[in-house]
Amino acid sequence: MGSHEDGTRRVADLFTPAFLVDFDKVRVNCTKTLAQCTELGVTLRAQTKTHKTIEGAVLQTGGTRRGLVTSTLQEAEFYADSGFDDILFGFPFIPYHMPRAAQLTRRLEKFYVMVDSRVAVDVLVANTPPSGKTWSAFLAVNCGYNREGVWWEASEGEELACLMDKSLSVTFSGVYVHCGNSYGASQPRDIEQVREKTVERLLHLVGRIKARGVACPVVGIGSTPTCSHPTPSMRQLTELHPGNYIFYDVQQMTLGSCKEDDIACCVVTRVIGHYPDRNQLLIDCGFSALTKQGTGQLPSGCCIFRGQPNLKLDKMTQEIGYVDAVKGCLNLEDFPIGCMLFILPWHSCATAAMYPVYYVVEDDAVVAEWRPTRGW
C-alpha cells in the first residue's frame, strides 16, 4: 500500500486498525475554545493528555506555545524540547519528582508543579531551586470529585498556601481543581450544577486564603463538560483547563459537550469475516485498538459506527471485534469483506493512547502524521 500517482495517500491505503484525526474539526474545536475563553476574560491552559502531540498543542495554544497542563513529566519534557513554555505538571507532586521538576524549572521561564500535601510543600521548601528561580506551585483542591486535592472546606488548604507564601524558595501560584465529577452527569443540568458548586466552593477557599494575607493569582477549573458551555459565573475565574475538546468523543456527545459531527477522531477498521449462521461480522479492531469504556452505555455497544446506526460492537478479543445488528438482521452483502468501517470511540483519550501514530486527514486524503509522546 502506498501513495497514488499524484503522491497523495488515501485513507483506503492505510493498514488497519488506524487512528484518524480530522484536521478541520480539530482546528475548529481549538479555535472555538480559545474564543470562548477570550470572551469570558479568562486564560486557557490547555490539557494535553488527550492527544500528547506537538501539532495538537500548537493548535490548542493558538500558535503561542504557551500555557499547557500535562498529566506526565514525559509530556512536559516533550513540549519543553519543542519550544513550549508556561507548563503545569498537573499531577500530585511528590519528592520522587524533584530531579526532573528541577530540570524543567531550570529550562523554562515558567514551570509549575501541583501540590496537595504537607509532604510536597515541605520538599519544595527544603530544596534550593535553580539559580534565579523559585519553585512555582498550584494548590490542587477537591470540590467534590474526590480524586486529588485538599478538601475545599478544610483549613489545610489555607495552611499550605501560607507555608508556600512564607517560603523564599516557593511561589504560590494559585488554585486548581478538576471537575471530573461532571463525567458522572446524566443530563446537561447535572453538569451545570457541578460547575456552579465547584466555582462557589473554590472561591470560598480563595476568600479564606486571601483573608490570611496571601495573594492567589490564578483561580482555575477544568473538564471539557464544564467548560463547553460557558456561564457568567466563570468570569470570576482566571483560567480554564479542559483537554478532551480537541478531539471530543461519544461520551462528550452524550453529555451535551458536542455534537456527533464535532468528534474529530475515529478508528478505521476492516471487515474480516462474514458469519451468516449467527448473522455477525468480524472486524480487525479488538480491545488493543479500542477501549472497552462505555460498554453498556449505548445500543451500539461501547462506540458508534459512523453512518451505520444499526451496527453494534457486541464484544472484543485482543485483535478482533464482533459486530451484530442493533435491531433485526444484518445484510452481510452491505459490508463486503475488506470494506472499511469508521468507529467513533466512547473515550478518545484512552483510544488515542493505543496508537503510536495518528493519521491526519482532510476528506479522504492523509495529509500528515502526528506522533504522540508515550510513557511517564
PDB file of C-alpha atoms in Angstrom, residues 28 47 88 133 185 278 307 318 330 355:
ATOM      1  CA  VAL A  28     -12.464  24.392  14.682  1.00  0.00           C
ATOM      2  CA  GLN A  47      -4.691  19.986  28.925  1.00  0.00           C
ATOM      3  CA  LEU A  88       1.994  22.978  34.606  1.00  0.00           C
ATOM      4  CA  LYS A 133      14.258  30.776  40.105  1.00  0.00           C
ATOM      5  CA  ALA A 185     -23.781  13.547  34.824  1.00  0.00           C
ATOM      6  CA  ARG A 278     -25.005 -16.154  13.585  1.00  0.00           C
ATOM      7  CA  GLY A 307     -23.077   6.379   9.296  1.00  0.00           C
ATOM      8  CA  GLN A 318      -7.454  -8.605  21.657  1.00  0.00           C
ATOM      9  CA  LEU A 330     -27.617  -7.570   9.082  1.00  0.00           C
ATOM     10  CA  TYR A 355      -1.712   4.274  18.788  1.00  0.00           C
TER      11      TYR A 355
END
